[in-house]
């Protein structure tokens, strides 16, 4: 399996509104997605468009949100994960497990509407790593 494009960098924020306002104020960014709710993953997200990628701002949703736990350790928020594209999430899961990497859940539908998996940060040099199937591009 080959490593695909860096799709986005995930950044945990205590408040999506404040997170979005910061990118607007600091960089004059105007292209920002609406709120996408992922209750299964305990997050509410918005994507800030950059010329070659996206920033995914993540706000906790619900008490058991992994992002809420992250914010307990980093109250200001901060870099949470990186996401690379892979052609097939199920194949990627099998391949990484065969390499001894813990995959955090079965492939499930992510914020882009395609299948994603997450690799345990302790097996990835401290970096929570998301792998997603790409969105069909025109
Ligand atoms: Co993500």
Tab-separated table of N, CA, C and O and ligand atoms in Angstrom:
chain	number	residue	atom	x	y	z
A	1	UNK	N	0.847	-1.205	0.000
A	1	UNK	CA	0.000	0.000	0.000
A	1	UNK	C	0.877	1.247	0.000
A	1	UNK	O	1.828	1.328	0.742
A	2	UNK	N	0.540	2.195	-0.847
A	2	UNK	CA	1.353	3.413	-0.889
A	2	UNK	C	0.680	4.529	-0.103
A	2	UNK	O	-0.541	4.580	0.022
A	3	UNK	N	1.526	5.394	0.416
A	3	UNK	CA	1.057	6.538	1.195
A	3	UNK	C	0.523	7.595	0.235
A	3	UNK	O	1.219	8.024	-0.670
A	4	UNK	N	-0.717	7.998	0.451
A	4	UNK	CA	-1.316	9.001	-0.430
A	4	UNK	C	-1.122	10.408	0.084
A	4	UNK	O	-0.339	10.671	0.999
A	5	UNK	N	-1.867	11.284	-0.514
A	5	UNK	CA	-1.838	12.721	-0.231
A	5	UNK	C	-2.164	12.998	1.237
A	5	UNK	O	-2.987	12.302	1.825
A	6	UNK	N	-1.509	14.019	1.808
A	6	UNK	CA	-1.912	14.522	3.123
A	6	UNK	C	-3.258	15.196	2.929
A	6	UNK	O	-3.359	16.206	2.242
A	7	UNK	N	-4.315	14.618	3.486
A	7	UNK	CA	-5.657	15.186	3.287
A	7	UNK	C	-5.908	16.345	4.231
A	7	UNK	O	-6.399	17.391	3.814
A	8	UNK	N	-5.597	16.172	5.501
A	8	UNK	CA	-5.799	17.273	6.447
A	8	UNK	C	-4.989	17.061	7.722
A	8	UNK	O	-4.488	15.975	7.976
A	9	UNK	N	-4.885	18.133	8.480
A	9	UNK	CA	-4.313	18.101	9.820
A	9	UNK	C	-5.452	18.410	10.782
A	9	UNK	O	-6.195	19.379	10.580
A	10	UNK	N	-5.632	17.564	11.795
A	10	UNK	CA	-6.699	17.758	12.767
A	10	UNK	C	-6.204	18.581	13.948
A	10	UNK	O	-5.143	18.287	14.502
A	11	UNK	N	-6.981	19.582	14.322
A	11	UNK	CA	-6.620	20.443	15.448
A	11	UNK	C	-7.801	20.501	16.408
A	11	UNK	O	-8.919	20.861	16.010
A	12	UNK	N	-7.565	20.099	17.647
A	12	UNK	CA	-8.622	20.145	18.664
A	12	UNK	C	-8.783	21.569	19.161
A	12	UNK	O	-7.785	22.269	19.369
A	13	UNK	N	-10.024	21.995	19.304
A	13	UNK	CA	-10.305	23.347	19.811
A	13	UNK	C	-11.406	23.251	20.869
A	13	UNK	O	-12.320	22.435	20.746
A	14	UNK	N	-11.332	24.107	21.903
A	14	UNK	CA	-12.411	24.111	22.889
A	14	UNK	C	-13.715	24.609	22.272
A	14	UNK	O	-14.799	24.215	22.697
A	15	UNK	N	-13.618	25.479	21.258
A	15	UNK	CA	-14.805	26.043	20.632
A	15	UNK	C	-14.579	26.177	19.127
A	15	UNK	O	-13.591	26.799	18.699
A	16	UNK	N	-15.478	25.592	18.344
A	16	UNK	CA	-15.347	25.698	16.883
A	16	UNK	C	-15.433	27.152	16.442
A	16	UNK	O	-14.698	27.582	15.554
A	17	UNK	N	-16.344	27.906	17.050
A	17	UNK	CA	-16.517	29.309	16.656
A	17	UNK	C	-15.214	30.088	16.846
A	17	UNK	O	-14.793	30.848	15.972
A	18	UNK	N	-14.581	29.871	17.998
A	18	UNK	CA	-13.326	30.582	18.254
A	18	UNK	C	-12.214	30.092	17.335
A	18	UNK	O	-11.387	30.878	16.869
A	19	UNK	N	-12.202	28.799	17.091
A	19	UNK	CA	-11.188	28.235	16.196
A	19	UNK	C	-11.312	28.803	14.797
A	19	UNK	O	-10.325	29.212	14.172
A	20	UNK	N	-12.533	28.855	14.289
A	20	UNK	CA	-12.782	29.399	12.956
A	20	UNK	C	-12.420	30.884	12.929
A	20	UNK	O	-11.758	31.366	12.007
A	21	UNK	N	-12.826	31.602	13.976
A	21	UNK	CA	-12.562	33.050	14.026
A	21	UNK	C	-11.062	33.323	13.968
A	21	UNK	O	-10.613	34.294	13.362
A	22	UNK	N	-10.274	32.440	14.590
A	22	UNK	CA	-8.825	32.647	14.592
A	22	UNK	C	-8.271	32.563	13.164
A	22	UNK	O	-7.467	33.403	12.750
A	23	UNK	N	-8.710	31.556	12.397
A	23	UNK	CA	-8.217	31.436	11.011
A	23	UNK	C	-8.696	32.592	10.148
A	23	UNK	O	-7.979	33.065	9.258
A	24	UNK	N	-9.901	33.078	10.418
A	24	UNK	CA	-10.415	34.227	9.660
A	24	UNK	C	-9.586	35.471	9.976
A	24	UNK	O	-9.181	36.224	9.088
A	25	UNK	N	-9.328	35.672	11.283
A	25	UNK	CA	-8.653	36.877	11.734
A	25	UNK	C	-7.171	36.851	11.365
A	25	UNK	O	-6.617	37.813	10.862
A	26	UNK	N	-6.528	35.707	11.580
A	26	UNK	CA	-5.072	35.637	11.381
A	26	UNK	C	-4.701	35.533	9.912
A	26	UNK	O	-3.681	36.049	9.482
A	27	UNK	N	-5.524	34.794	9.136
A	27	UNK	CA	-5.123	34.495	7.756
A	27	UNK	C	-6.117	35.017	6.716
A	27	UNK	O	-5.884	34.856	5.523
A	28	UNK	N	-7.224	35.584	7.166
A	28	UNK	CA	-8.222	36.044	6.204
A	28	UNK	C	-8.889	34.921	5.433
A	28	UNK	O	-9.376	35.116	4.318
A	29	UNK	N	-8.889	33.722	6.018
A	29	UNK	CA	-9.494	32.571	5.350
A	29	UNK	C	-11.007	32.780	5.220
A	29	UNK	O	-11.653	33.274	6.146
A	30	UNK	N	-11.537	32.463	4.058
A	30	UNK	CA	-12.984	32.616	3.863
A	30	UNK	C	-13.665	31.288	3.544
A	30	UNK	O	-14.865	31.143	3.714
A	31	UNK	N	-12.880	30.324	3.047
A	31	UNK	CA	-13.486	29.062	2.647
A	31	UNK	C	-13.462	28.081	3.821
A	31	UNK	O	-12.431	27.456	4.108
A	32	UNK	N	-14.593	27.978	4.503
A	32	UNK	CA	-14.690	27.143	5.702
A	32	UNK	C	-16.003	26.378	5.618
A	32	UNK	O	-17.053	26.966	5.328
A	33	UNK	N	-15.943	25.084	5.872
A	33	UNK	CA	-17.149	24.254	5.724
A	33	UNK	C	-18.162	24.563	6.823
A	33	UNK	O	-17.829	25.171	7.842
A	34	UNK	N	-19.376	24.123	6.611
A	34	UNK	CA	-20.377	24.141	7.676
A	34	UNK	C	-19.971	23.117	8.741
A	34	UNK	O	-19.048	22.328	8.537
A	35	UNK	N	-20.702	23.099	9.849
A	35	UNK	CA	-20.422	22.144	10.915
A	35	UNK	C	-20.870	20.747	10.474
A	35	UNK	O	-21.962	20.582	9.934
A	36	UNK	N	-19.993	19.780	10.680
A	36	UNK	CA	-20.321	18.373	10.427
A	36	UNK	C	-20.296	17.666	11.778
A	36	UNK	O	-19.301	17.739	12.501
A	37	UNK	N	-21.405	17.011	12.127
A	37	UNK	CA	-21.471	16.309	13.410
A	37	UNK	C	-21.208	14.830	13.209
A	37	UNK	O	-21.803	14.196	12.344
A	38	UNK	N	-20.282	14.286	14.033
A	38	UNK	CA	-19.959	12.860	13.984
A	38	UNK	C	-20.163	12.297	15.386
A	38	UNK	O	-19.191	12.073	16.121
A	39	UNK	N	-21.412	12.074	15.794
A	39	UNK	CA	-21.672	11.635	17.166
A	39	UNK	C	-20.963	10.326	17.510
A	39	UNK	O	-20.498	10.140	18.644
A	40	UNK	N	-20.840	9.447	16.532
A	40	UNK	CA	-20.179	8.157	16.771
A	40	UNK	C	-18.717	8.360	17.185
A	40	UNK	O	-18.165	7.579	17.957
A	41	UNK	N	-18.098	9.406	16.669
A	41	UNK	CA	-16.697	9.672	16.995
A	41	UNK	C	-16.565	10.751	18.060
A	41	UNK	O	-15.453	11.127	18.438
A	42	UNK	N	-17.710	11.261	18.534
A	42	UNK	CA	-17.685	12.231	19.631
A	42	UNK	C	-17.121	13.580	19.236
A	42	UNK	O	-16.511	14.272	20.061
A	43	UNK	N	-17.305	13.964	17.988
A	43	UNK	CA	-16.778	15.263	17.547
A	43	UNK	C	-17.739	15.995	16.620
A	43	UNK	O	-18.586	15.393	15.957
A	44	UNK	N	-17.543	17.290	16.612
A	44	UNK	CA	-18.213	18.214	15.700
A	44	UNK	C	-17.063	18.919	14.980
A	44	UNK	O	-16.126	19.382	15.650
A	45	UNK	N	-17.068	18.968	13.662
A	45	UNK	CA	-15.890	19.492	12.958
A	45	UNK	C	-16.264	20.543	11.920
A	45	UNK	O	-17.396	20.591	11.438
A	46	UNK	N	-15.288	21.378	11.586
A	46	UNK	CA	-15.366	22.263	10.424
A	46	UNK	C	-14.022	22.218	9.720
A	46	UNK	O	-12.979	22.139	10.388
A	47	UNK	N	-14.042	22.281	8.395
A	47	UNK	CA	-12.809	22.243	7.611
A	47	UNK	C	-12.471	23.623	7.078
A	47	UNK	O	-13.301	24.274	6.441
A	48	UNK	N	-11.235	24.048	7.354
A	48	UNK	CA	-10.700	25.283	6.793
A	48	UNK	C	-9.909	24.896	5.553
A	48	UNK	O	-8.996	24.062	5.628
A	49	UNK	N	-10.243	25.482	4.408
A	49	UNK	CA	-9.537	25.157	3.161
A	49	UNK	C	-8.213	25.904	3.098
A	49	UNK	O	-8.154	27.108	3.352
A	50	UNK	N	-7.150	25.173	2.750
A	50	UNK	CA	-5.875	25.812	2.439
A	50	UNK	C	-5.568	25.443	0.981
A	50	UNK	O	-6.209	24.543	0.442
A	51	UNK	N	-4.609	26.120	0.348
A	51	UNK	CA	-4.389	25.857	-1.082
A	51	UNK	C	-4.085	24.391	-1.400
A	51	UNK	O	-4.429	23.908	-2.465
A	52	UNK	N	-3.405	23.682	-0.492
A	52	UNK	CA	-3.032	22.311	-0.830
A	52	UNK	C	-3.581	21.273	0.142
A	52	UNK	O	-3.273	20.098	0.021
A	53	UNK	N	-4.375	21.694	1.121
A	53	UNK	CA	-4.861	20.721	2.105
A	53	UNK	C	-6.026	21.335	2.869
A	53	UNK	O	-6.661	22.288	2.409
A	54	UNK	N	-6.306	20.766	4.017
A	54	UNK	CA	-7.357	21.294	4.875
A	54	UNK	C	-6.899	21.223	6.320
A	54	UNK	O	-6.099	20.361	6.683
A	55	UNK	N	-7.432	22.120	7.131
A	55	UNK	CA	-7.297	22.026	8.576
A	55	UNK	C	-8.663	21.594	9.104
A	55	UNK	O	-9.686	22.199	8.768
A	56	UNK	N	-8.679	20.500	9.879
A	56	UNK	CA	-9.935	20.028	10.465
A	56	UNK	C	-9.971	20.497	11.917
A	56	UNK	O	-9.172	20.045	12.735
A	57	UNK	N	-10.874	21.405	12.215
A	57	UNK	CA	-11.048	21.853	13.598
A	57	UNK	C	-12.047	20.915	14.262
A	57	UNK	O	-13.127	20.658	13.714
A	58	UNK	N	-11.667	20.378	15.433
A	58	UNK	CA	-12.505	19.396	16.121
A	58	UNK	C	-12.914	19.910	17.490
A	58	UNK	O	-12.057	20.294	18.297
A	59	UNK	N	-14.202	19.895	17.731
A	59	UNK	CA	-14.749	20.289	19.034
A	59	UNK	C	-15.390	19.038	19.640
A	59	UNK	O	-16.034	18.274	18.926
A	60	UNK	N	-15.223	18.827	20.963
A	60	UNK	CA	-15.814	17.628	21.555
A	60	UNK	C	-17.340	17.636	21.485
A	60	UNK	O	-17.958	18.689	21.542
A	61	UNK	N	-17.906	16.445	21.351
A	61	UNK	CA	-19.355	16.283	21.322
A	61	UNK	C	-19.655	15.100	22.240
A	61	UNK	O	-19.210	13.991	21.995
A	62	UNK	N	-20.339	15.371	23.343
A	62	UNK	CA	-20.674	14.297	24.272
A	62	UNK	C	-19.586	14.076	25.305
A	62	UNK	O	-18.448	14.521	25.151
A	63	UNK	N	-19.970	13.386	26.380
A	63	UNK	CA	-19.083	13.240	27.531
A	63	UNK	C	-17.889	12.324	27.277
A	63	UNK	O	-16.830	12.491	27.859
A	64	UNK	N	-18.093	11.339	26.434
A	64	UNK	CA	-17.023	10.366	26.226
A	64	UNK	C	-16.164	10.692	25.002
A	64	UNK	O	-15.484	9.822	24.481
A	65	UNK	N	-16.232	11.932	24.578
A	65	UNK	CA	-15.473	12.331	23.402
A	65	UNK	C	-13.973	12.200	23.653
A	65	UNK	O	-13.456	12.699	24.648
A	66	UNK	N	-13.249	11.525	22.730
A	66	UNK	CA	-11.788	11.480	22.876
A	66	UNK	C	-11.171	12.876	22.803
A	66	UNK	O	-10.120	13.123	23.393
A	67	UNK	N	-11.840	13.777	22.113
A	67	UNK	CA	-11.302	15.147	22.027
A	67	UNK	C	-11.467	15.873	23.360
A	67	UNK	O	-10.632	16.698	23.735
A	68	UNK	N	-12.514	15.532	24.126
A	68	UNK	CA	-12.656	16.121	25.460
A	68	UNK	C	-11.477	15.694	26.333
A	68	UNK	O	-10.914	16.503	27.085
A	69	UNK	N	-11.081	14.427	26.225
A	69	UNK	CA	-9.930	13.937	27.005
A	69	UNK	C	-8.648	14.644	26.575
A	69	UNK	O	-7.814	15.006	27.388
A	70	UNK	N	-8.514	14.855	25.263
A	70	UNK	CA	-7.343	15.580	24.743
A	70	UNK	C	-7.302	16.992	25.333
A	70	UNK	O	-6.252	17.478	25.752
A	71	UNK	N	-8.467	17.641	25.394
A	71	UNK	CA	-8.520	19.025	25.890
A	71	UNK	C	-8.267	19.107	27.396
A	71	UNK	O	-7.831	20.149	27.888
A	72	UNK	N	-8.530	17.996	28.114
A	72	UNK	CA	-8.164	17.990	29.530
A	72	UNK	C	-6.652	18.120	29.674
A	72	UNK	O	-6.156	18.789	30.579
A	73	UNK	N	-5.928	17.473	28.768
A	73	UNK	CA	-4.454	17.536	28.818
A	73	UNK	C	-3.916	18.811	28.164
A	73	UNK	O	-2.836	19.272	28.499
A	74	UNK	N	-4.663	19.338	27.180
A	74	UNK	CA	-4.229	20.532	26.441
A	74	UNK	C	-5.408	21.504	26.386
A	74	UNK	O	-6.094	21.581	25.361
A	75	UNK	N	-5.640	22.233	27.480
A	75	UNK	CA	-6.855	23.053	27.581
A	75	UNK	C	-7.006	24.083	26.461
A	75	UNK	O	-8.117	24.453	26.097
A	76	UNK	N	-5.892	24.531	25.908
A	76	UNK	CA	-5.943	25.539	24.852
A	76	UNK	C	-6.286	24.920	23.504
A	76	UNK	O	-6.579	25.616	22.543
A	77	UNK	N	-6.214	23.598	23.429
A	77	UNK	CA	-6.343	22.912	22.142
A	77	UNK	C	-4.973	22.653	21.567
A	77	UNK	O	-3.964	22.952	22.212
A	78	UNK	N	-4.923	22.087	20.371
A	78	UNK	CA	-3.623	21.833	19.751
A	78	UNK	C	-3.720	20.759	18.688
A	78	UNK	O	-4.800	20.217	18.417
A	79	UNK	N	-2.563	20.474	18.105
A	79	UNK	CA	-2.549	19.506	17.004
A	79	UNK	C	-2.974	18.124	17.508
A	79	UNK	O	-2.439	17.638	18.505
A	80	UNK	N	-3.913	17.517	16.841
A	80	UNK	CA	-4.547	16.288	17.318
A	80	UNK	C	-4.209	15.078	16.448
A	80	UNK	O	-3.900	14.015	16.956
A	81	UNK	N	-4.284	15.209	15.144
A	81	UNK	CA	-3.933	14.084	14.262
A	81	UNK	C	-3.561	14.570	12.870
A	81	UNK	O	-3.812	15.722	12.529
A	82	UNK	N	-2.936	13.680	12.114
A	82	UNK	CA	-2.720	13.939	10.691
A	82	UNK	C	-3.495	12.886	9.921
A	82	UNK	O	-3.735	11.781	10.427
A	83	UNK	N	-3.905	13.211	8.709
A	83	UNK	CA	-4.699	12.276	7.908
A	83	UNK	C	-4.141	12.154	6.501
A	83	UNK	O	-4.033	13.146	5.773
A	84	UNK	N	-3.799	10.911	6.147
A	84	UNK	CA	-3.320	10.598	4.802
A	84	UNK	C	-4.375	9.800	4.058
A	84	UNK	O	-5.136	9.040	4.656
A	85	UNK	N	-4.383	9.955	2.751
A	85	UNK	CA	-5.310	9.175	1.928
A	85	UNK	C	-4.697	7.816	1.602
A	85	UNK	O	-3.501	7.709	1.356
A	86	UNK	N	-5.554	6.799	1.635
A	86	UNK	CA	-5.168	5.447	1.216
A	86	UNK	C	-6.299	4.916	0.341
A	86	UNK	O	-7.450	5.306	0.515
A	87	UNK	N	-5.969	4.043	-0.612
A	87	UNK	CA	-7.004	3.600	-1.543
A	87	UNK	C	-8.111	2.778	-0.886
A	87	UNK	O	-9.250	2.809	-1.345
A	88	UNK	N	-7.781	2.030	0.180
A	88	UNK	CA	-8.751	1.081	0.725
A	88	UNK	C	-8.548	0.969	2.241
A	88	UNK	O	-7.503	0.480	2.693
A	89	UNK	N	-9.536	1.421	3.015
A	89	UNK	CA	-9.387	1.450	4.478
A	89	UNK	C	-9.317	0.048	5.067
A	89	UNK	O	-8.570	-0.198	6.022
A	90	UNK	N	-10.099	-0.903	4.525
A	90	UNK	CA	-10.063	-2.273	5.054
A	90	UNK	C	-8.693	-2.910	4.803
A	90	UNK	O	-8.119	-3.555	5.689
A	91	UNK	N	-8.161	-2.722	3.605
A	91	UNK	CA	-6.840	-3.274	3.280
A	91	UNK	C	-5.772	-2.616	4.153
A	91	UNK	O	-4.852	-3.287	4.645
A	92	UNK	N	-5.907	-1.315	4.387
A	92	UNK	CA	-4.926	-0.604	5.215
A	92	UNK	C	-4.959	-1.140	6.638
A	92	UNK	O	-3.924	-1.342	7.272
A	93	UNK	N	-6.172	-1.400	7.161
A	93	UNK	CA	-6.299	-1.937	8.517
A	93	UNK	C	-5.560	-3.266	8.627
A	93	UNK	O	-4.757	-3.475	9.551
A	94	UNK	N	-5.818	-4.159	7.678
A	94	UNK	CA	-5.171	-5.480	7.705
A	94	UNK	C	-3.656	-5.334	7.619
A	94	UNK	O	-2.906	-6.002	8.350
A	95	UNK	N	-3.211	-4.445	6.755
A	95	UNK	CA	-1.779	-4.293	6.538
A	95	UNK	C	-1.085	-3.717	7.780
A	95	UNK	O	-0.019	-4.194	8.175
A	96	UNK	N	-1.703	-2.718	8.400
A	96	UNK	CA	-1.072	-2.128	9.587
A	96	UNK	C	-1.119	-3.094	10.765
A	96	UNK	O	-0.170	-3.188	11.539
A	97	UNK	N	-2.219	-3.838	10.911
A	97	UNK	CA	-2.278	-4.822	11.999
A	97	UNK	C	-1.206	-5.888	11.819
A	97	UNK	O	-0.584	-6.321	12.795
A	98	UNK	N	-0.971	-6.271	10.577
A	98	UNK	CA	0.080	-7.258	10.309
A	98	UNK	C	1.451	-6.704	10.684
A	98	UNK	O	2.375	-7.465	10.986
A	99	UNK	N	1.581	-5.376	10.668
A	99	UNK	CA	2.855	-4.743	11.069
A	99	UNK	C	2.904	-4.484	12.572
A	99	UNK	O	3.829	-3.834	13.070
A	100	UNK	N	1.867	-4.932	13.298
A	100	UNK	CA	1.863	-4.764	14.750
A	100	UNK	C	1.341	-3.418	15.221
A	100	UNK	O	1.515	-3.054	16.385
A	101	UNK	N	0.703	-2.677	14.340
A	101	UNK	CA	0.148	-1.371	14.715
A	101	UNK	C	-1.296	-1.568	15.176
A	101	UNK	O	-2.072	-2.282	14.526
A	102	UNK	N	-1.640	-0.960	16.307
A	102	UNK	CA	-3.020	-1.037	16.786
A	102	UNK	C	-3.917	-0.097	15.978
A	102	UNK	O	-3.613	1.088	15.862
A	103	UNK	N	-4.989	-0.667	15.430
A	103	UNK	CA	-5.972	0.132	14.695
A	103	UNK	C	-7.151	0.322	15.642
A	103	UNK	O	-7.649	-0.631	16.237
A	104	UNK	N	-7.580	1.576	15.826
A	104	UNK	CA	-8.468	1.899	16.936
A	104	UNK	C	-9.914	1.447	16.757
A	104	UNK	O	-10.647	1.333	17.726
A	105	UNK	N	-10.343	1.213	15.529
A	105	UNK	CA	-11.718	0.724	15.330
A	105	UNK	C	-11.832	0.180	13.918
A	105	UNK	O	-10.948	0.402	13.093
A	106	UNK	N	-12.923	-0.531	13.635
A	106	UNK	CA	-13.122	-0.949	12.242
A	106	UNK	C	-13.296	0.298	11.370
A	106	UNK	O	-13.622	1.377	11.891
A	107	UNK	N	-13.103	0.183	10.061
A	107	UNK	CA	-13.322	1.335	9.192
A	107	UNK	C	-14.731	1.891	9.395
A	107	UNK	O	-15.692	1.125	9.501
A	108	UNK	N	-14.846	3.195	9.520
A	108	UNK	CA	-16.157	3.810	9.649
A	108	UNK	C	-16.186	5.103	8.844
A	108	UNK	O	-15.142	5.615	8.438
A	109	UNK	N	-17.400	5.597	8.645
A	109	UNK	CA	-17.554	6.761	7.768
A	109	UNK	C	-17.079	8.017	8.500
A	109	UNK	O	-17.525	8.312	9.606
A	110	UNK	N	-16.157	8.732	7.879
A	110	UNK	CA	-15.595	9.946	8.470
A	110	UNK	C	-16.298	11.198	7.975
A	110	UNK	O	-17.327	11.135	7.285
A	111	UNK	N	-15.706	12.330	8.296
A	111	UNK	CA	-16.327	13.626	8.012
A	111	UNK	C	-16.478	13.897	6.517
A	111	UNK	O	-17.305	14.703	6.112
A	112	UNK	N	-15.670	13.234	5.702
A	112	UNK	CA	-15.781	13.451	4.251
A	112	UNK	C	-16.752	12.468	3.600
A	112	UNK	O	-16.894	12.446	2.386
A	113	UNK	N	-17.346	11.580	4.432
A	113	UNK	CA	-18.288	10.617	3.881
A	113	UNK	C	-17.620	9.381	3.302
A	113	UNK	O	-18.271	8.567	2.648
A	114	UNK	N	-16.315	9.234	3.533
A	114	UNK	CA	-15.610	8.035	3.073
A	114	UNK	C	-15.094	7.278	4.298
A	114	UNK	O	-15.085	7.811	5.410
A	115	UNK	N	-14.641	6.040	4.096
A	115	UNK	CA	-14.189	5.221	5.220
A	115	UNK	C	-12.844	5.699	5.752
A	115	UNK	O	-11.950	6.055	4.983
A	116	UNK	N	-12.744	5.678	7.099
A	116	UNK	CA	-11.495	6.088	7.746
A	116	UNK	C	-11.127	5.074	8.827
A	116	UNK	O	-11.994	4.375	9.362
A	117	UNK	N	-9.846	5.003	9.145
A	117	UNK	CA	-9.369	4.291	10.337
A	117	UNK	C	-8.384	5.200	11.058
A	117	UNK	O	-7.846	6.146	10.467
A	118	UNK	N	-8.151	4.899	12.345
A	118	UNK	CA	-7.161	5.638	13.124
A	118	UNK	C	-6.132	4.647	13.663
A	118	UNK	O	-6.498	3.574	14.160
A	119	UNK	N	-4.858	5.026	13.567
A	119	UNK	CA	-3.763	4.203	14.077
A	119	UNK	C	-3.316	4.760	15.421
A	119	UNK	O	-3.222	5.980	15.604
A	120	UNK	N	-3.072	3.838	16.367
A	120	UNK	CA	-2.723	4.239	17.735
A	120	UNK	C	-1.450	5.094	17.752
A	120	UNK	O	-0.429	4.691	17.185
A	121	UNK	N	-1.510	6.239	18.418
A	121	UNK	CA	-0.316	7.112	18.421
A	121	UNK	C	0.916	6.438	19.014
A	121	UNK	O	2.035	6.709	18.588
A	122	UNK	N	0.713	5.521	19.978
A	122	UNK	CA	1.884	4.883	20.597
A	122	UNK	C	2.627	3.971	19.622
A	122	UNK	O	3.775	3.615	19.845
A	123	UNK	N	1.941	3.575	18.549
A	123	UNK	CA	2.612	2.756	17.530
A	123	UNK	C	3.080	3.600	16.351
A	123	UNK	O	3.594	3.058	15.361
A	124	UNK	N	2.854	4.919	16.434
A	124	UNK	CA	3.139	5.799	15.296
A	124	UNK	C	3.982	7.005	15.727
A	124	UNK	O	3.753	8.128	15.258
A	125	UNK	N	4.926	6.746	16.640
A	125	UNK	CA	5.826	7.821	17.038
A	125	UNK	C	5.130	8.969	17.737
A	125	UNK	O	5.567	10.119	17.650
A	126	UNK	N	4.019	8.658	18.414
A	126	UNK	CA	3.330	9.697	19.174
A	126	UNK	C	2.301	10.475	18.377
A	126	UNK	O	1.692	11.406	18.904
A	127	UNK	N	2.107	10.094	17.120
A	127	UNK	CA	1.176	10.847	16.262
A	127	UNK	C	-0.069	10.012	15.973
A	127	UNK	O	0.011	8.955	15.335
A	128	UNK	N	-1.221	10.469	16.448
A	128	UNK	CA	-2.475	9.839	16.060
A	128	UNK	C	-2.617	10.023	14.549
A	128	UNK	O	-2.545	11.145	14.043
A	129	UNK	N	-2.749	8.906	13.838
A	129	UNK	CA	-2.729	8.950	12.375
A	129	UNK	C	-4.033	8.408	11.818
A	129	UNK	O	-4.411	7.277	12.110
A	130	UNK	N	-4.703	9.235	11.043
A	130	UNK	CA	-5.947	8.838	10.381
A	130	UNK	C	-5.616	8.470	8.936
A	130	UNK	O	-4.808	9.138	8.293
A	131	UNK	N	-6.221	7.402	8.472
A	131	UNK	CA	-6.110	7.030	7.063
A	131	UNK	C	-7.506	7.046	6.475
A	131	UNK	O	-8.426	6.454	7.045
A	132	UNK	N	-7.693	7.715	5.363
A	132	UNK	CA	-9.034	7.821	4.777
A	132	UNK	C	-9.025	7.488	3.298
A	132	UNK	O	-8.053	7.724	2.593
A	133	UNK	N	-10.132	6.921	2.859
A	133	UNK	CA	-10.311	6.718	1.429
A	133	UNK	C	-10.622	8.079	0.813
A	133	UNK	O	-11.366	8.873	1.380
A	134	UNK	N	-10.016	8.380	-0.335
A	134	UNK	CA	-10.186	9.706	-0.910
A	134	UNK	C	-11.610	9.968	-1.391
A	134	UNK	O	-12.330	9.049	-1.761
A	135	UNK	N	-11.972	11.234	-1.394
A	135	UNK	CA	-13.222	11.661	-1.982
A	135	UNK	C	-12.990	11.744	-3.484
A	135	UNK	O	-11.939	12.209	-3.919
A	136	UNK	N	-13.927	11.260	-4.261
A	136	UNK	CA	-13.775	11.331	-5.719
A	136	UNK	C	-13.640	12.797	-6.141
A	136	UNK	O	-14.447	13.640	-5.738
A	137	UNK	N	-12.581	13.080	-6.871
A	137	UNK	CA	-12.368	14.465	-7.339
A	137	UNK	C	-12.707	14.558	-8.817
A	137	UNK	O	-12.391	13.651	-9.578
A	138	UNK	N	-13.312	15.674	-9.172
A	138	UNK	CA	-13.721	15.860	-10.587
A	138	UNK	C	-12.500	16.057	-11.469
A	138	UNK	O	-11.486	16.543	-11.029
B	1	LIG	CO1	-9.532	13.908	10.633
